[in-house]
XYZ file of C-alpha atoms in Angstrom:
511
model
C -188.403 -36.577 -45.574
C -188.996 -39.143 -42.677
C -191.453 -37.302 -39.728
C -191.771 -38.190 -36.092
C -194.958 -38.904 -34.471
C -196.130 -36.160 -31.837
C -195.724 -39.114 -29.019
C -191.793 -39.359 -30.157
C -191.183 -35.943 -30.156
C -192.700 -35.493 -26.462
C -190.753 -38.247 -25.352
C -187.649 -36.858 -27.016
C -188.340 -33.418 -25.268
C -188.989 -34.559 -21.655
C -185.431 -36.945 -22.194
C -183.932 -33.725 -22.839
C -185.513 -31.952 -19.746
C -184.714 -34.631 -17.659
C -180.584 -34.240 -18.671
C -180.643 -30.827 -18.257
C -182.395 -30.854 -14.651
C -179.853 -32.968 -13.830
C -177.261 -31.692 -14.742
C -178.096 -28.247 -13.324
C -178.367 -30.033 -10.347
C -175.145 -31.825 -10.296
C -173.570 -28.245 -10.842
C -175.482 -26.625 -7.977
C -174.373 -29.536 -5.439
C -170.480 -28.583 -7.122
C -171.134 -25.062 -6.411
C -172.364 -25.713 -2.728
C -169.216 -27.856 -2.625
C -166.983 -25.252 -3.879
C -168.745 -22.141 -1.301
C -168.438 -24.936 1.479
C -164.080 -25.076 1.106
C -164.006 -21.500 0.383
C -166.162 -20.549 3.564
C -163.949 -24.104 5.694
C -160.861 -22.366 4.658
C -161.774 -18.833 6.485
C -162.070 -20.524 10.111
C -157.958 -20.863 11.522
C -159.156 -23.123 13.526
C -160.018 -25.927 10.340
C -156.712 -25.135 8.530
C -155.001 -28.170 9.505
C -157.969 -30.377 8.227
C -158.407 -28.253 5.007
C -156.251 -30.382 2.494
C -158.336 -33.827 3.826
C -161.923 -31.602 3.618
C -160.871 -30.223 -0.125
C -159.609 -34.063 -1.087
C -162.911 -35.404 0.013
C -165.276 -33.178 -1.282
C -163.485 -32.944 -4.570
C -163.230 -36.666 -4.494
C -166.838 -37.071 -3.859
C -168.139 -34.490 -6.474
C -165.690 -36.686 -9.326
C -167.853 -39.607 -8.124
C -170.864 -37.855 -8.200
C -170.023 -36.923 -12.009
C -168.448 -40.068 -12.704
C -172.183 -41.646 -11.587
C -174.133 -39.347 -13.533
C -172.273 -40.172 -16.806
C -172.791 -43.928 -16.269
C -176.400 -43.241 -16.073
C -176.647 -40.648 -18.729
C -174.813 -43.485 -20.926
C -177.073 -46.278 -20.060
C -180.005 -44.083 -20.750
C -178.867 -43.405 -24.162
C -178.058 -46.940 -24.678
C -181.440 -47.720 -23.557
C -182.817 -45.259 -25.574
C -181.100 -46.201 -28.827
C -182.216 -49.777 -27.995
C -185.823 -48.863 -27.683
C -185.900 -46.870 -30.851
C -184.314 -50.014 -32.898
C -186.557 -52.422 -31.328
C -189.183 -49.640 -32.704
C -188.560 -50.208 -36.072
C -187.582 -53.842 -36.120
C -190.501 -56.676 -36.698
C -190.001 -59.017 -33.438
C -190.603 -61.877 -35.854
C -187.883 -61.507 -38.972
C -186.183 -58.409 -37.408
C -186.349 -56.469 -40.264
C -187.590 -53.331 -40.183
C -191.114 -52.786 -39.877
C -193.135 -49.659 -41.663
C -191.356 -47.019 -39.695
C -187.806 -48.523 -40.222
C -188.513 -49.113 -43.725
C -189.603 -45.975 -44.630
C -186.896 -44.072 -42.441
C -184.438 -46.067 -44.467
C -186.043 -45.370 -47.462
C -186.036 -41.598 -46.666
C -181.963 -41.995 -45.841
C -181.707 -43.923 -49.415
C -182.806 -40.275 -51.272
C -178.893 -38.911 -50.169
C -176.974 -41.767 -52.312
C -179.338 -43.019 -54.749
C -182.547 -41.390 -55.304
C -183.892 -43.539 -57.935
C -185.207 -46.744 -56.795
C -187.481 -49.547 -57.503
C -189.779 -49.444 -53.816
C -191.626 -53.695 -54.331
C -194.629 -54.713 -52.187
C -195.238 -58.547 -51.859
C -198.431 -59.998 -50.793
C -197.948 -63.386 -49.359
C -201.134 -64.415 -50.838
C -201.498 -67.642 -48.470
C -199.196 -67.025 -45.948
C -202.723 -66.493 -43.726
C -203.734 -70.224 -44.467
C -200.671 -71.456 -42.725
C -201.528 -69.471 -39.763
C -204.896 -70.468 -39.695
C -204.420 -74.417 -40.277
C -200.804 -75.157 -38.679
C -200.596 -72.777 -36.135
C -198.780 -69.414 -34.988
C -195.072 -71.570 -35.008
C -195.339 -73.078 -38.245
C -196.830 -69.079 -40.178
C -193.604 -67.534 -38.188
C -191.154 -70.587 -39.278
C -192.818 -69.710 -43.371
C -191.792 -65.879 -42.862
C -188.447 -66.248 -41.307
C -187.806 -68.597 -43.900
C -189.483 -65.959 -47.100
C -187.731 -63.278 -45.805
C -184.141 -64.970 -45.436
C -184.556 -66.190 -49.076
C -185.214 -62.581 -49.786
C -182.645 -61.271 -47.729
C -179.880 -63.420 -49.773
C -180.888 -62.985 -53.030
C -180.839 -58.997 -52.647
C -177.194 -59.277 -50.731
C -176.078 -55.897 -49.725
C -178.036 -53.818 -52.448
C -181.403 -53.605 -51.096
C -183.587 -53.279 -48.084
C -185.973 -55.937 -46.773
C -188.833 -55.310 -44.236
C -192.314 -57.090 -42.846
C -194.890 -53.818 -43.181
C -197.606 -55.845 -42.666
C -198.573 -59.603 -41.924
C -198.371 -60.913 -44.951
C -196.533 -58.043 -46.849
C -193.230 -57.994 -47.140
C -191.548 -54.970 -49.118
C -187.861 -53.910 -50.746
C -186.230 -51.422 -52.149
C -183.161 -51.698 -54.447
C -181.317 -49.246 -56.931
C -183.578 -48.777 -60.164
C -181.201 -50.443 -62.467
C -181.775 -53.083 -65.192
C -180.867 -56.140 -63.116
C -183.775 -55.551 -60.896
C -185.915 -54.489 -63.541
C -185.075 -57.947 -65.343
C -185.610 -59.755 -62.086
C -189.261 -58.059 -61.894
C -190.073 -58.635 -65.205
C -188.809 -62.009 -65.602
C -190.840 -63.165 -62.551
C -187.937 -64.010 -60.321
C -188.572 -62.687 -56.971
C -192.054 -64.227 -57.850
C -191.048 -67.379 -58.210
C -188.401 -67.111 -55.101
C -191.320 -66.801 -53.065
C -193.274 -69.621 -54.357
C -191.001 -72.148 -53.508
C -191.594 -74.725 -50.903
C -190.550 -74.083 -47.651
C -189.690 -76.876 -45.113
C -191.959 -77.442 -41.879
C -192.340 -79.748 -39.271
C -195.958 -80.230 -40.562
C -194.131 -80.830 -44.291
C -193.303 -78.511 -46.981
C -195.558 -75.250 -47.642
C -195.484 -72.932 -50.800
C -197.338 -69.806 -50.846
C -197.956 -67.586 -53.801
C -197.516 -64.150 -54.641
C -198.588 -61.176 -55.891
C -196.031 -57.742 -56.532
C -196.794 -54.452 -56.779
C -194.099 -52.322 -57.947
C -193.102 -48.544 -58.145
C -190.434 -47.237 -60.196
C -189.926 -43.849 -58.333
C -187.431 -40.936 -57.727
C -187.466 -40.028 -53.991
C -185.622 -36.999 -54.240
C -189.052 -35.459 -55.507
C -191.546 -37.932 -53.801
C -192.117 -38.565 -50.127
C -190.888 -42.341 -49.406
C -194.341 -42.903 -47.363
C -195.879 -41.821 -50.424
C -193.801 -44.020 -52.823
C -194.525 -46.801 -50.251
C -198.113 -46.496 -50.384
C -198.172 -46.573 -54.288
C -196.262 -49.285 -54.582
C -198.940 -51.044 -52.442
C -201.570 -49.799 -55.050
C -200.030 -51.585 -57.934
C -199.996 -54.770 -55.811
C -203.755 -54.632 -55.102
C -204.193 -53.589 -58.686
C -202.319 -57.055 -59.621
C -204.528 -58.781 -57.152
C -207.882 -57.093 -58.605
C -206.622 -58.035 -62.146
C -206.100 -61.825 -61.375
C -201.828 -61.458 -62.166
C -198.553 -62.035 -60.314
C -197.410 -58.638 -61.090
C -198.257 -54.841 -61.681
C -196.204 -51.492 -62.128
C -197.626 -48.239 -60.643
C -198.753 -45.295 -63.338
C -201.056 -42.423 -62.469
C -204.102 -44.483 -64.164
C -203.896 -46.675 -60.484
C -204.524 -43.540 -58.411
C -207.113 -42.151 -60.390
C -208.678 -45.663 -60.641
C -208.210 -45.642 -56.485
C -209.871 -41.630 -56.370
C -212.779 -42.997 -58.526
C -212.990 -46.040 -56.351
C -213.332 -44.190 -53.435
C -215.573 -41.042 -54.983
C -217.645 -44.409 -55.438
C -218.014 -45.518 -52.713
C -219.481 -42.473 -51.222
C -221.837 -42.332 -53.678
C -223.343 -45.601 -53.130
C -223.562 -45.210 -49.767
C -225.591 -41.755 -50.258
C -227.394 -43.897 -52.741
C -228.430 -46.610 -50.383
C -229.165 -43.859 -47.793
C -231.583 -42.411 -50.083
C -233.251 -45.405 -51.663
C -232.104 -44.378 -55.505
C -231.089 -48.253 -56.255
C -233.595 -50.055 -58.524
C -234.818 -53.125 -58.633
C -235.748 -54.848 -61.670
C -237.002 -58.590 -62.684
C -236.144 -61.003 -65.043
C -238.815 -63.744 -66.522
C -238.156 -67.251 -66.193
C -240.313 -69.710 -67.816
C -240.719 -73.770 -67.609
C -241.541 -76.340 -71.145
C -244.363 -74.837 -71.666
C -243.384 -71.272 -72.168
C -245.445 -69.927 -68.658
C -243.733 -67.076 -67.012
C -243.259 -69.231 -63.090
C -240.630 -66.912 -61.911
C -238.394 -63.800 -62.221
C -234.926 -62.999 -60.763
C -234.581 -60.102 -58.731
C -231.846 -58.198 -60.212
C -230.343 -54.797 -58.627
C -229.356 -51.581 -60.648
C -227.756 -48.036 -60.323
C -228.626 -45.385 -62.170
C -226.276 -42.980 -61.550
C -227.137 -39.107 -62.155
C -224.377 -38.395 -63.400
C -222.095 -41.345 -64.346
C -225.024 -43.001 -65.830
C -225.980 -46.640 -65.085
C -223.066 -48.314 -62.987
C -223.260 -52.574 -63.878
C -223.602 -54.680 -60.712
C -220.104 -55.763 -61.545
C -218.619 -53.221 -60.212
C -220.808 -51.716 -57.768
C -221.554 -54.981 -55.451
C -217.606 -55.624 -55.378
C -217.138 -52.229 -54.671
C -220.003 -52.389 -51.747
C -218.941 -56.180 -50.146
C -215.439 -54.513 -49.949
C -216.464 -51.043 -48.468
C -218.611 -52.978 -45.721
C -221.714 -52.381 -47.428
C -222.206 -56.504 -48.257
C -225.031 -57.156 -45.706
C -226.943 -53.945 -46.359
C -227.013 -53.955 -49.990
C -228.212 -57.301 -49.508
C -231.318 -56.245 -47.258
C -231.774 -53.480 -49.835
C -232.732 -55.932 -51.860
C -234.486 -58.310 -50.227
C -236.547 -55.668 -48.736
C -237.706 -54.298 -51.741
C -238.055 -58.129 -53.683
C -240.566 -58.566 -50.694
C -242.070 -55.547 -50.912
C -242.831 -55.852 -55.375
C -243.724 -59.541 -54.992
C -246.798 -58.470 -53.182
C -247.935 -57.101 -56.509
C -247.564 -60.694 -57.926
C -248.335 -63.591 -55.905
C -248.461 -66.532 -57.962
C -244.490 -65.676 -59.071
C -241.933 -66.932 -57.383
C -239.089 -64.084 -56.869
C -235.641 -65.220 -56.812
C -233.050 -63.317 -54.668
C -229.510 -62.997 -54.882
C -227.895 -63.604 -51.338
C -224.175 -63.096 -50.935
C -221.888 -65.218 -48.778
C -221.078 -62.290 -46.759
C -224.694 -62.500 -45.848
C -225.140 -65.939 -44.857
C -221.577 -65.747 -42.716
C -223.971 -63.726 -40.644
C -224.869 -64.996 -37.667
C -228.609 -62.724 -38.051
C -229.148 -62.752 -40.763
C -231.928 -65.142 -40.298
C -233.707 -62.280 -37.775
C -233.428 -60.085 -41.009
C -235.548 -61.965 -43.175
C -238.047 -62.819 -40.288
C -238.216 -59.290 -39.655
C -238.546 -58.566 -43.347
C -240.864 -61.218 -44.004
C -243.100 -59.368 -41.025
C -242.940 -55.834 -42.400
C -244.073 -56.899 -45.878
C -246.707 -59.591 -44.764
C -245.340 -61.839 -47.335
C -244.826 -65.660 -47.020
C -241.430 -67.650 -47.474
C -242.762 -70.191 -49.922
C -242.883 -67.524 -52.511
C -238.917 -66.984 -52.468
C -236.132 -68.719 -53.247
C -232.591 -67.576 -52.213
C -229.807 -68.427 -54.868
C -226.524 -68.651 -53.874
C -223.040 -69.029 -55.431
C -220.826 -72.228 -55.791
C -217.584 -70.971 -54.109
C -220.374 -70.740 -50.615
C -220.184 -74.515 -50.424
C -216.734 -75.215 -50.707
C -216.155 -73.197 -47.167
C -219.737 -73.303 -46.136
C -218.966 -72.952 -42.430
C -221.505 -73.813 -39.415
C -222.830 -70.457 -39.756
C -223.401 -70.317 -43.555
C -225.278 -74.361 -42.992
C -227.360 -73.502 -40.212
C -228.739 -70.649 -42.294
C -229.604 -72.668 -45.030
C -231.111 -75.067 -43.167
C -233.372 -72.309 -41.062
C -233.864 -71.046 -44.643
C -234.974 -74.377 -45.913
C -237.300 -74.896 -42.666
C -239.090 -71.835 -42.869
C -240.132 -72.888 -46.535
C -237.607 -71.215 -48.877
C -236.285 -72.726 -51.641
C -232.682 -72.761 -52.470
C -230.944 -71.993 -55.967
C -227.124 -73.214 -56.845
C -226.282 -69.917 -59.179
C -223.979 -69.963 -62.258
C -223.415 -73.910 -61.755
C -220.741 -75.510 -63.539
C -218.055 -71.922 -63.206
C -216.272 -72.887 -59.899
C -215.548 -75.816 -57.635
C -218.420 -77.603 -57.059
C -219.798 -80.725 -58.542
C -222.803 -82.892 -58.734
C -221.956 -84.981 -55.493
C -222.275 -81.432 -53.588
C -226.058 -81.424 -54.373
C -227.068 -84.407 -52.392
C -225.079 -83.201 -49.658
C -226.232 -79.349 -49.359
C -230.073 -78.291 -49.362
C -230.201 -77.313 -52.749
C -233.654 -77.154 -54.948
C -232.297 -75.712 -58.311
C -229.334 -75.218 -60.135
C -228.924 -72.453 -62.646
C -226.633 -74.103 -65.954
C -224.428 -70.942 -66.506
C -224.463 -69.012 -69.569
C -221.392 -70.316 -70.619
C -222.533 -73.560 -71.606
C -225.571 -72.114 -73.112
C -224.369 -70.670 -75.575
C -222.209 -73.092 -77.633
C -225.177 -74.968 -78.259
C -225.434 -75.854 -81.883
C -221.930 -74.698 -82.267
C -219.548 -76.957 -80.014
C -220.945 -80.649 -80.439
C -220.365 -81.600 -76.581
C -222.211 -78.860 -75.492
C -225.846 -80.485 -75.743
C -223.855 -83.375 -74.339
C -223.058 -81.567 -70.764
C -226.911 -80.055 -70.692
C -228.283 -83.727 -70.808
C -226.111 -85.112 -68.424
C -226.777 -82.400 -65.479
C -230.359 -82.522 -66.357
C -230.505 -86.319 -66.334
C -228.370 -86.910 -63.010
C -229.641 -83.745 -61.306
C -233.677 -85.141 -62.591
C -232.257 -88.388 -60.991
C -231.991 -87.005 -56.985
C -235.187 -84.175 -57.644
C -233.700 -80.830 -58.106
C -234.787 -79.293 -61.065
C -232.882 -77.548 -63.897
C -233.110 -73.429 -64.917
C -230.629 -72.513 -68.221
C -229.631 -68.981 -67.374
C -228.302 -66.581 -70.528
C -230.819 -67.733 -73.269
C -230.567 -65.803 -75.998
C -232.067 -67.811 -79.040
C -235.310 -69.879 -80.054
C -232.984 -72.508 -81.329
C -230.754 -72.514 -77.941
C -234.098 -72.830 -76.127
C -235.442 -75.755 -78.260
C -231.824 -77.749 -77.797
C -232.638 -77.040 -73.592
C -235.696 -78.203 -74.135
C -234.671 -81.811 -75.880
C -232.103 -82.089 -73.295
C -234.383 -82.313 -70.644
C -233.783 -78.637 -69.030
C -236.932 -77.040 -69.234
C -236.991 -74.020 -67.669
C -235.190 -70.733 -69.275
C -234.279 -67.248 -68.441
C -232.380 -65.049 -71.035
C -233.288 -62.270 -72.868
C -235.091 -64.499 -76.090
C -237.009 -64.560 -73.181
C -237.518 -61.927 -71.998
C -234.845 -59.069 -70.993
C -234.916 -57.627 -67.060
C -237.953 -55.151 -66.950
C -239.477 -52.547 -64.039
C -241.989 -53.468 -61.873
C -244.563 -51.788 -63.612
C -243.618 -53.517 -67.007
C -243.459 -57.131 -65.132
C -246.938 -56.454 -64.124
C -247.898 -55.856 -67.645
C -245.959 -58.660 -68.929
C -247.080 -61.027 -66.476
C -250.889 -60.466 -67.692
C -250.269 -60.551 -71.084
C -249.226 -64.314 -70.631
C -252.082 -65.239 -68.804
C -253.920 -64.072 -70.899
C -251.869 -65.822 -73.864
C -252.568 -69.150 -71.437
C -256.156 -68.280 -71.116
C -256.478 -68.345 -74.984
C -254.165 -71.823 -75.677
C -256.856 -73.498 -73.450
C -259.515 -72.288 -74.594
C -258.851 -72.925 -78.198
C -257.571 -76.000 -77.053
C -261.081 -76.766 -75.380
C-alpha cells in the first residue's frame, strides 16, 4: 500500500473545506433568494413586477451556480495537474519515486509478482560534469527512451534518482532471460549521439524478484537498490537481492556505529612495521592501523577504512592516526614513521592546519615523516590535493607512491609529482624466482626510478631468497614479514634495540 505524506493530506483536507464553504454559501445566497420572492410576492403592490423579479433572481442564482462549477472544475483540473506534475521527472517525464512506487503499489491488483530493476548510470555524472547540464539531460532522455521501447507496454520506467533509473515488469522468463543474459545492460551501454559526439555510459543492475501482494512496493524498491550497490561493491554488472544483502547492510550499519564509538573512545591500535635498506638496518616502519573488536574480534583494515571513508569518518580516522604515529615516534627518533594518508584527506582544503596543529601538540618535527599516498590520487590530483603536497613537501616531509605498479600511473608521473619513494607492490614480489620476467620489472623501476633520485622500498617480502633477488636488482630496501611482521609499540622499541645492538657488534668485530 502507497501512503500520502502528512503535507498531501492537509492540502487534500483544506481543498475539501474550501468546496464545502462554498458551497454552503452558494446555498445560503439561494435561500436569501428564495425568502426574498416569497416575502416580494406578499406586497399587492409588486405583483405586477413579480414574474420579471422571480426570472431575474432565478436567472442570476443559475449563473451564480453555473460560475461556481466552472471554478470547482478548473480547480480539479488544476489539482489533477499538480499531482501528475508531482510524480513526473521534469526531465524524461517519467515518473519519479512517488509515481513509481504509486504505480508499483497499483501493479499488486493485476500482477503481483514482478521483477522491480534499479540501474545505476555509472557515468552518466561525468557527462554532466565535463559537457554540461544540456548534453547529461540529452544522455537521459535518450537512456530512458531506449528503455522505454524495448519494455513496450509491459513495464514501467521512471528516473528515482539522478543517475538511477528503475522498472518494473511481470516476473516471467523473458525478463528473467533479458537480466541474465545482460541485455538491458548492454542497451544502456550503447553510444548515444551528442552535439559534443557520441557518449556511452556503463551500468550496473540491481534486481529484486518480489511478490508485492505480501511486500510493501517502497520496500521492494529499496531492496532492489541494495542488490545494485551490492553489484557495485562486488566489481559486476549485475546482482539479485536475497536476505544475505540485508543482513550484510544490518551488519554494515551495526558497524559503523561501532567504529565510531571506537574512535570516540580511542580503542583503535596502532602498530608498526620494520623496513630495512642493503644492509639489513631497521631505517623505518609503516604505521599501520588495527581494530580489535570485543566482540567480533580483530576487524582487517579492509573493511573497516572503506566502511569509515564511506560513513564520513575518512578525515578523522586519518587524524586518528596521524595523531597517534606522532605521538609513538617520539619514543624513536632516529626512525622514520611512514603514514598512510587517504585522498579524502588531501581533497581537504585543512588539512594542512591539521598536521601543523598535530605537529605542535606532539613537539615532533616533519623531517621524521613521510606521508604515502595511493596511485589513483595522481590521476585526479586536483589543485587542492597538489598544493597539499607541495606544503607537505615544503615543510620537510617526504612523500611515498604506495602499492606502485596496481593502478594507472606510470614512471613519467614521478618526475612530474613530488614524489621521494615508491613502494614495488607485493604483487610483483612475489613471483620472483618463479615467473622469469619478474626480476626483469624490479630492475627496470629500480634502474629508471635510481636514474631521476627517488629511491626504491619492495613491500610484501616474505622470503630470504625474494630479498636477495631485490637486492641484485638494485631495490634495496624491504618491508615484509621475512622481515619482520607489524609489532606494538612496546615490541618496536625492543626490536629496534636489539638491531643496534646487532650493528654495534658487526662494527666492532669488523674493527
Amino acid at each position: 500500500m502507497t501512503t500520502r505524506s502528512p503535507d498531501a493530506l492537509l492540502r487534500n483536507v483544506a481543498g475539501h473545506t474550501m468546496d464545502v464553504l462554498t458551497f454552503a454559501a452558494l446555498l445560503t445566497l439561494a435561500s436569501l433568494v428564495v425568502f426574498l420572492v416569497l416575502q416580494a410576492s406578499a406586497i399587492p403592490t409588486l405583483a405586477p413586477s413579480m414574474p420579471t423579479i422571480n426570472a431575474g433572481l432565478i436567472a442570476s442564482t443559475l449563473l451564480l451556480l453555473r460560475q461556481w462549477k466552472k471554478g470547482r472544475d478548473a480547480e480539479l483540473a488544476a489539482r489533477a495537474g499538480a499531482s501528475h506534475l508531482r510524480r513526473r521527472d521534469p526531465v524524461t517525464q517519467l515518473p519519479n519515486t512517488e509515481g513509481f512506487v504509486e504505480a508499483l503499489g497499483h501493479q499488486a491488483s493485476t500482477q503481483p509478482r514482478v521483477a522491480v530493476v534499479c540501474i545505476s548510470l555509472e557515468r552518466l555524472r561525468d557527462v554532466y560534469d565535463r559537457l554540461g547540464a544540456a548534453c547529461g539531460d540529452e544522455v537521459l532522455r535518450a537512456l530512458s527512451l531506449r528503455l522505454c521501447s524495448a519494455l513496450g507496454h509491459t513495464g514501467t520506467v521512471a528516473r528515482i534518482g539522478d543517475d538511477t533509473l528503475a522498472l518494473f515488469h511481470p516476473s516471467s522468463s523473458e525478463i528473467k532471460l533479458a537480466l541474465v543474459g545482460g541485455q538491458i545492460g548492454k542497451l544502456m551501454s550503447l553510444p548515444v549521439g551528442t552535439p559534443a559526439g557520441e557518449v556511452a555510459v556503463g551500468a550496473t543492475i540491481g534486481v529484486n524478484f518480489t511478490d508485492l501482494s505480501v511486500t510493501d512496493p517502497r520496500e521492494a524498491l529499496r531492496q532492489a537498490r541494495l542488490a545494485c550497490s551490492a553489484a557495485r561493491t562486488a566489481g559486476g554488472d549485475l546482482a539479485f537481492f536475497d536476505a544475505s544483502l540485508d543482513e550484510a547492510q544490518r551488519l554494515k550499519l551495526d558497524l559503523e556505529i561501532e567504529l565510531r564509538q571506537a574512535l570516540a573512545d580511542g580503542v583503535l591500535r596502532m602498530v608498526y612495521q620494520p623496513q630495512i635498506d642493503e644492509r639489513g638496518v631497521t631505517i623505518g616502519v609503516e604505521a599501520l592501523m588495527r581494530w580489535p573488536h570485543p566482540v567480533r574480534g580483530a576487524i582487517p583494515p579492509t573493511l573497516f577504512v572503506p566502511l569509515a571513508e564511506a560513513a564520513g569518518l575518512g578525515e578523522a580516522l586519518g587524524r586518528y592516526a596521524m595523531d597517534h604515529a606522532f605521538a609513538d615516534s617520539v619514543l624513536w627518533p632516529n626512525l622514520k614513521v611512514a603514514i598512510n594518508v587517504s585522498p579524502i584527506q588531501l581533497q581537504s582544503p585543512d588539512f594542512i592546519t591539521t598536521v601543523r596543529d598535530l605537529l605542535r601538540k606532539h613537539d615532533v618535527k616533519p623531517q621524521g615523516f613521510e606521508f604515502e599516498i595511493t596511485e589513483g590520487l595522481l590521476l585526479e590530483a586536483g589543485t587542492t590535493v597538489l598544493g597539499n603536497l607541495e606544503q607537505l613537501r615544503k615543510m620537510g616531509f617526504q612523500i611515498a607512491l604506495d602499492d606502485f605498479g596496481t593502478g594507472y600511473s606510470s614512471l613519467s608521473y614521478l618526475g612530474q609529482f613530488p614524489i621521494d619513494k615508491i613502494k614495488i607492490d607485493r604483487s610483483f614480489v612475489t613471483p620472483l624466482g618463479v615467473r622469469e620476467d619478474a626480476a626483469s620489472i624490479i630492475r627496470a623501476i629500480s634502474d629508471l626510478s635510481g636514474a631521476i633520485g627517488i629511491k626504491v622500498l619492495a613491500e610484501g617480502v616474505e622470503t630470504r631468497a625474494q630479498l636477495d633477488m631485490l637486492r641484485a636488482e638494485g631495490c634495496n630496501q624491504a618491508q615484509g614479514y621475512f622481515v619482520a611482521p607489524p609489532m606494538a609499540r612496546a615490541q618496536i622499541l625492543q626490536h629496534f634495540g636489539q638491531v643496534e645492538t646487532s650493528v654495534r657488534e658487526r662494527r666492532l668485530r669488523a674493527a
